[in-house]
Amino acid sequence: MNINLRSHTMRPIRAACLGTATALVALLACAPVAGAAMDTDSAHAKGGDRVITLIGHLAQQSRFPVNPNGPAAQGDRTVVRSILKDQNDENVVGETGGFCTTTTVENRGAEECVVTYNLPGGQLTVQGMVFRILNEEGGVAIPPPSFDNAITGGTGVFDRARGSVHADTIGSGIRRFTIDLDR
């Protein structure tokens, strides 16, 4: 089974509505992961890997700036929650929850993000950097940049999971996640 997940990228705390998504949240919905989307032809899939493609819809986002009413700063934090649907964007299959912390505002900024994907049968934990989170004026980059983060573990059917998650913005508050699980 190949899993492709693309989440909302969390932005600096002052940043805008698409967080690099993904934090720890309880599983919302129902459809089995097998029905979520098997994408064995994905450019991100390697031989024998499981790839799952999901569509994430930003549900909640809270920003905690270091300098309220000021420019983006190191230490800004964003907390997000997204609803995950199958690759056809029809059936709810889970949710994500996570947070990002701005690590630099130089060179258009960067964030360190930690996210949990709650799916039928278990959870996946993901962590990594998102670069170019700010536009040239220092505001949030619109659309948010794509990113690749590492799968650091999991529970249930995802116990000892390894691999990566690639995320692309495909609409306002919407990301495609491609989860590539190494076997």
PDB file of C-alpha atoms in Angstrom:
ATOM      1  CA  MET A   1       0.000   0.000   0.000  1.00  0.00           C
ATOM      2  CA  ASN A   2       1.442   3.384  -0.920  1.00  0.00           C
ATOM      3  CA  ILE A   3       0.377   6.454   0.993  1.00  0.00           C
ATOM      4  CA  ASN A   4       0.694   9.985  -0.370  1.00  0.00           C
ATOM      5  CA  LEU A   5      -0.196  12.819   1.984  1.00  0.00           C
ATOM      6  CA  ARG A   6       0.186  16.490   1.401  1.00  0.00           C
ATOM      7  CA  SER A   7      -0.726  18.715   4.328  1.00  0.00           C
ATOM      8  CA  HIS A   8      -1.232  22.332   5.004  1.00  0.00           C
ATOM      9  CA  THR A   9       2.030  23.993   5.671  1.00  0.00           C
ATOM     10  CA  MET A  10       2.184  25.901   8.881  1.00  0.00           C
ATOM     11  CA  ARG A  11       3.221  29.470   8.458  1.00  0.00           C
ATOM     12  CA  PRO A  12       4.963  31.779  10.817  1.00  0.00           C
ATOM     13  CA  ILE A  13       2.643  32.802  13.478  1.00  0.00           C
ATOM     14  CA  ARG A  14       1.734  35.908  11.634  1.00  0.00           C
ATOM     15  CA  ALA A  15       1.564  34.020   8.456  1.00  0.00           C
ATOM     16  CA  ALA A  16      -1.539  33.193   6.624  1.00  0.00           C
ATOM     17  CA  CYS A  17      -4.103  30.555   6.522  1.00  0.00           C
ATOM     18  CA  LEU A  18      -2.316  27.447   5.291  1.00  0.00           C
ATOM     19  CA  GLY A  19      -0.228  25.908   7.987  1.00  0.00           C
ATOM     20  CA  THR A  20       2.274  23.221   7.193  1.00  0.00           C
ATOM     21  CA  ALA A  21      -0.197  21.341   8.778  1.00  0.00           C
ATOM     22  CA  THR A  22      -0.451  18.632  10.874  1.00  0.00           C
ATOM     23  CA  ALA A  23      -0.629  18.163  14.545  1.00  0.00           C
ATOM     24  CA  LEU A  24      -1.838  15.631  17.019  1.00  0.00           C
ATOM     25  CA  VAL A  25      -5.576  15.268  16.863  1.00  0.00           C
ATOM     26  CA  ALA A  26      -8.080  12.492  17.313  1.00  0.00           C
ATOM     27  CA  LEU A  27      -9.285  10.567  14.296  1.00  0.00           C
ATOM     28  CA  LEU A  28     -12.396  12.180  12.890  1.00  0.00           C
ATOM     29  CA  ALA A  29     -13.630   9.806  10.345  1.00  0.00           C
ATOM     30  CA  CYS A  30     -14.374   6.626   8.907  1.00  0.00           C
ATOM     31  CA  ALA A  31     -13.260   5.345   5.524  1.00  0.00           C
ATOM     32  CA  PRO A  32     -10.548   2.695   5.574  1.00  0.00           C
ATOM     33  CA  VAL A  33      -7.080   3.728   4.474  1.00  0.00           C
ATOM     34  CA  ALA A  34      -7.281   1.179   1.675  1.00  0.00           C
ATOM     35  CA  GLY A  35     -10.103   3.253   0.267  1.00  0.00           C
ATOM     36  CA  ALA A  36      -8.184   6.454   0.832  1.00  0.00           C
ATOM     37  CA  ALA A  37      -6.106   6.177  -2.302  1.00  0.00           C
ATOM     38  CA  MET A  38      -3.509   3.846  -3.577  1.00  0.00           C
ATOM     39  CA  ASP A  39      -1.233   5.693  -5.905  1.00  0.00           C
ATOM     40  CA  THR A  40       1.415   3.260  -7.006  1.00  0.00           C
ATOM     41  CA  ASP A  41       2.345   5.379 -10.017  1.00  0.00           C
ATOM     42  CA  SER A  42       3.286   8.402  -7.943  1.00  0.00           C
ATOM     43  CA  ALA A  43       6.528  10.111  -8.829  1.00  0.00           C
ATOM     44  CA  HIS A  44       7.280  10.035  -5.107  1.00  0.00           C
ATOM     45  CA  ALA A  45       6.841   6.268  -4.794  1.00  0.00           C
ATOM     46  CA  LYS A  46       9.885   4.039  -4.857  1.00  0.00           C
ATOM     47  CA  GLY A  47       9.825   0.379  -5.850  1.00  0.00           C
ATOM     48  CA  GLY A  48       7.758  -1.649  -3.388  1.00  0.00           C
ATOM     49  CA  ASP A  49       6.814   1.343  -1.236  1.00  0.00           C
ATOM     50  CA  ARG A  50       3.264   2.071  -0.122  1.00  0.00           C
ATOM     51  CA  VAL A  51       1.926   5.428  -1.277  1.00  0.00           C
ATOM     52  CA  ILE A  52      -1.247   7.106  -0.049  1.00  0.00           C
ATOM     53  CA  THR A  53      -2.560  10.359  -1.492  1.00  0.00           C
ATOM     54  CA  LEU A  54      -4.865  12.479   0.652  1.00  0.00           C
ATOM     55  CA  ILE A  55      -6.414  15.923   0.373  1.00  0.00           C
ATOM     56  CA  GLY A  56      -6.170  18.101   3.492  1.00  0.00           C
ATOM     57  CA  HIS A  57      -8.646  20.901   4.232  1.00  0.00           C
ATOM     58  CA  LEU A  58      -7.558  23.442   6.826  1.00  0.00           C
ATOM     59  CA  ALA A  59     -10.124  23.311   9.668  1.00  0.00           C
ATOM     60  CA  GLN A  60      -8.505  25.434  12.399  1.00  0.00           C
ATOM     61  CA  GLN A  61      -5.422  27.606  12.705  1.00  0.00           C
ATOM     62  CA  SER A  62      -4.159  29.686  15.618  1.00  0.00           C
ATOM     63  CA  ARG A  63      -1.113  31.925  15.520  1.00  0.00           C
ATOM     64  CA  PHE A  64       1.040  32.902  18.462  1.00  0.00           C
ATOM     65  CA  PRO A  65       3.438  35.696  17.388  1.00  0.00           C
ATOM     66  CA  VAL A  66       6.475  36.708  19.375  1.00  0.00           C
ATOM     67  CA  ASN A  67       5.871  40.347  18.391  1.00  0.00           C
ATOM     68  CA  PRO A  68       2.111  40.974  18.262  1.00  0.00           C
ATOM     69  CA  ASN A  69       1.391  43.636  15.620  1.00  0.00           C
ATOM     70  CA  GLY A  70       5.024  43.436  14.487  1.00  0.00           C
ATOM     71  CA  PRO A  71       6.952  41.607  11.784  1.00  0.00           C
ATOM     72  CA  ALA A  72       7.422  37.830  11.669  1.00  0.00           C
ATOM     73  CA  ALA A  73      10.068  36.713  14.159  1.00  0.00           C
ATOM     74  CA  GLN A  74      12.018  33.666  15.243  1.00  0.00           C
ATOM     75  CA  GLY A  75       9.840  31.750  17.712  1.00  0.00           C
ATOM     76  CA  ASP A  76       6.497  32.584  16.103  1.00  0.00           C
ATOM     77  CA  ARG A  77       4.255  29.530  16.411  1.00  0.00           C
ATOM     78  CA  THR A  78       1.258  28.262  14.451  1.00  0.00           C
ATOM     79  CA  VAL A  79      -1.048  25.422  15.528  1.00  0.00           C
ATOM     80  CA  VAL A  80      -3.232  23.781  12.876  1.00  0.00           C
ATOM     81  CA  ARG A  81      -5.820  21.066  12.348  1.00  0.00           C
ATOM     82  CA  SER A  82      -6.883  19.743   8.955  1.00  0.00           C
ATOM     83  CA  ILE A  83      -9.548  17.310   7.803  1.00  0.00           C
ATOM     84  CA  LEU A  84      -8.188  14.588   5.504  1.00  0.00           C
ATOM     85  CA  LYS A  85     -10.173  13.276   2.556  1.00  0.00           C
ATOM     86  CA  ASP A  86      -9.382  10.546   0.017  1.00  0.00           C
ATOM     87  CA  GLN A  87      -7.453  11.419  -3.158  1.00  0.00           C
ATOM     88  CA  ASN A  88     -10.743  12.184  -4.942  1.00  0.00           C
ATOM     89  CA  ASP A  89     -11.583  14.731  -2.215  1.00  0.00           C
ATOM     90  CA  GLU A  90     -14.857  12.918  -1.476  1.00  0.00           C
ATOM     91  CA  ASN A  91     -14.710  10.836   1.743  1.00  0.00           C
ATOM     92  CA  VAL A  92     -13.288  11.938   5.097  1.00  0.00           C
ATOM     93  CA  VAL A  93     -10.582   9.459   6.146  1.00  0.00           C
ATOM     94  CA  GLY A  94      -8.909  11.198   9.095  1.00  0.00           C
ATOM     95  CA  GLU A  95      -7.361  14.417  10.289  1.00  0.00           C
ATOM     96  CA  THR A  96      -4.058  16.024  11.119  1.00  0.00           C
ATOM     97  CA  GLY A  97      -2.929  18.183  13.965  1.00  0.00           C
ATOM     98  CA  GLY A  98       0.381  19.885  14.518  1.00  0.00           C
ATOM     99  CA  PHE A  99       2.444  22.969  15.064  1.00  0.00           C
ATOM    100  CA  CYS A 100       5.228  24.901  13.366  1.00  0.00           C
ATOM    101  CA  THR A 101       7.792  27.192  14.920  1.00  0.00           C
ATOM    102  CA  THR A 102       9.558  29.876  12.892  1.00  0.00           C
ATOM    103  CA  THR A 103      13.302  29.237  13.061  1.00  0.00           C
ATOM    104  CA  THR A 104      14.464  32.128  10.859  1.00  0.00           C
ATOM    105  CA  VAL A 105      13.023  35.074   8.965  1.00  0.00           C
ATOM    106  CA  GLU A 106      16.168  35.523   6.857  1.00  0.00           C
ATOM    107  CA  ASN A 107      16.142  34.431   3.206  1.00  0.00           C
ATOM    108  CA  ARG A 108      12.313  34.337   3.198  1.00  0.00           C
ATOM    109  CA  GLY A 109      12.120  32.322   6.401  1.00  0.00           C
ATOM    110  CA  ALA A 110      11.832  28.728   7.573  1.00  0.00           C
ATOM    111  CA  GLU A 111       9.778  26.715  10.046  1.00  0.00           C
ATOM    112  CA  GLU A 112      10.255  23.442  11.915  1.00  0.00           C
ATOM    113  CA  CYS A 113       6.979  21.500  11.926  1.00  0.00           C
ATOM    114  CA  VAL A 114       5.706  18.492  13.878  1.00  0.00           C
ATOM    115  CA  VAL A 115       2.460  16.883  12.713  1.00  0.00           C
ATOM    116  CA  THR A 116       0.417  13.764  13.422  1.00  0.00           C
ATOM    117  CA  TYR A 117      -1.814  12.146  10.804  1.00  0.00           C
ATOM    118  CA  ASN A 118      -4.724  10.284  12.430  1.00  0.00           C
ATOM    119  CA  LEU A 119      -5.916   7.598  10.030  1.00  0.00           C
ATOM    120  CA  PRO A 120      -7.977   4.428  10.263  1.00  0.00           C
ATOM    121  CA  GLY A 121      -5.796   1.831  11.961  1.00  0.00           C
ATOM    122  CA  GLY A 122      -3.243   4.166  13.494  1.00  0.00           C
ATOM    123  CA  GLN A 123      -1.274   7.401  13.464  1.00  0.00           C
ATOM    124  CA  LEU A 124       1.746   8.666  11.532  1.00  0.00           C
ATOM    125  CA  THR A 125       4.124  11.216  13.039  1.00  0.00           C
ATOM    126  CA  VAL A 126       5.929  13.594  10.705  1.00  0.00           C
ATOM    127  CA  GLN A 127       8.598  16.227  11.269  1.00  0.00           C
ATOM    128  CA  GLY A 128      10.729  18.557   9.178  1.00  0.00           C
ATOM    129  CA  MET A 129      11.540  21.976   7.800  1.00  0.00           C
ATOM    130  CA  VAL A 130       9.486  24.161   5.501  1.00  0.00           C
ATOM    131  CA  PHE A 131      11.441  26.852   3.648  1.00  0.00           C
ATOM    132  CA  ARG A 132      10.459  30.121   1.927  1.00  0.00           C
ATOM    133  CA  ILE A 133       7.459  30.650   4.173  1.00  0.00           C
ATOM    134  CA  LEU A 134       7.539  34.441   3.738  1.00  0.00           C
ATOM    135  CA  ASN A 135       7.065  36.594   0.659  1.00  0.00           C
ATOM    136  CA  GLU A 136       9.619  39.228  -0.336  1.00  0.00           C
ATOM    137  CA  GLU A 137       7.930  41.805   1.905  1.00  0.00           C
ATOM    138  CA  GLY A 138       8.124  39.504   4.949  1.00  0.00           C
ATOM    139  CA  GLY A 139       4.462  38.485   4.923  1.00  0.00           C
ATOM    140  CA  VAL A 140       3.124  34.983   4.491  1.00  0.00           C
ATOM    141  CA  ALA A 141       3.923  33.307   1.180  1.00  0.00           C
ATOM    142  CA  ILE A 142       0.771  32.763  -0.899  1.00  0.00           C
ATOM    143  CA  PRO A 143       0.447  30.128  -2.025  1.00  0.00           C
ATOM    144  CA  PRO A 144       2.429  28.362   0.691  1.00  0.00           C
ATOM    145  CA  PRO A 145       5.468  26.456  -0.548  1.00  0.00           C
ATOM    146  CA  SER A 146       5.587  22.723  -1.178  1.00  0.00           C
ATOM    147  CA  PHE A 147       7.593  20.683   1.302  1.00  0.00           C
ATOM    148  CA  ASP A 148       8.964  17.232   2.058  1.00  0.00           C
ATOM    149  CA  ASN A 149       9.053  16.025   5.670  1.00  0.00           C
ATOM    150  CA  ALA A 150      10.215  12.778   7.273  1.00  0.00           C
ATOM    151  CA  ILE A 151       7.908  10.163   8.759  1.00  0.00           C
ATOM    152  CA  THR A 152       9.399   9.610  12.205  1.00  0.00           C
ATOM    153  CA  GLY A 153       7.134   6.811  13.432  1.00  0.00           C
ATOM    154  CA  GLY A 154       3.620   5.591  13.878  1.00  0.00           C
ATOM    155  CA  THR A 155       1.143   3.471  15.789  1.00  0.00           C
ATOM    156  CA  GLY A 156      -1.157   0.585  14.901  1.00  0.00           C
ATOM    157  CA  VAL A 157      -0.814  -0.430  11.256  1.00  0.00           C
ATOM    158  CA  PHE A 158       1.841   2.298  10.934  1.00  0.00           C
ATOM    159  CA  ASP A 159       3.994   0.953  13.793  1.00  0.00           C
ATOM    160  CA  ARG A 160       7.688   1.698  13.075  1.00  0.00           C
ATOM    161  CA  ALA A 161       6.751   3.603   9.916  1.00  0.00           C
ATOM    162  CA  ARG A 162       9.477   5.352   7.941  1.00  0.00           C
ATOM    163  CA  GLY A 163       9.353   7.349   4.747  1.00  0.00           C
ATOM    164  CA  SER A 164       8.304  10.851   3.760  1.00  0.00           C
ATOM    165  CA  VAL A 165       5.357  13.140   3.183  1.00  0.00           C
ATOM    166  CA  HIS A 166       5.266  15.557   0.251  1.00  0.00           C
ATOM    167  CA  ALA A 167       2.764  18.439   0.342  1.00  0.00           C
ATOM    168  CA  ASP A 168       1.547  20.777  -2.393  1.00  0.00           C
ATOM    169  CA  THR A 169      -0.986  23.587  -2.145  1.00  0.00           C
ATOM    170  CA  ILE A 170      -3.814  22.916  -4.598  1.00  0.00           C
ATOM    171  CA  GLY A 171      -6.326  25.566  -3.486  1.00  0.00           C
ATOM    172  CA  SER A 172      -7.064  28.082  -0.763  1.00  0.00           C
ATOM    173  CA  GLY A 173      -6.649  26.168   2.497  1.00  0.00           C
ATOM    174  CA  ILE A 174      -6.252  22.885   0.577  1.00  0.00           C
ATOM    175  CA  ARG A 175      -3.167  20.683   0.245  1.00  0.00           C
ATOM    176  CA  ARG A 176      -2.447  17.369  -1.427  1.00  0.00           C
ATOM    177  CA  PHE A 177      -0.371  15.065   0.782  1.00  0.00           C
ATOM    178  CA  THR A 178       1.577  12.224  -0.746  1.00  0.00           C
ATOM    179  CA  ILE A 179       2.686   9.782   1.944  1.00  0.00           C
ATOM    180  CA  ASP A 180       5.474   7.478   0.811  1.00  0.00           C
ATOM    181  CA  LEU A 181       5.942   4.633   3.308  1.00  0.00           C
ATOM    182  CA  ASP A 182       9.194   2.709   3.007  1.00  0.00           C
ATOM    183  CA  ARG A 183       8.877  -1.027   3.362  1.00  0.00           C
TER     184      ARG A 183
END
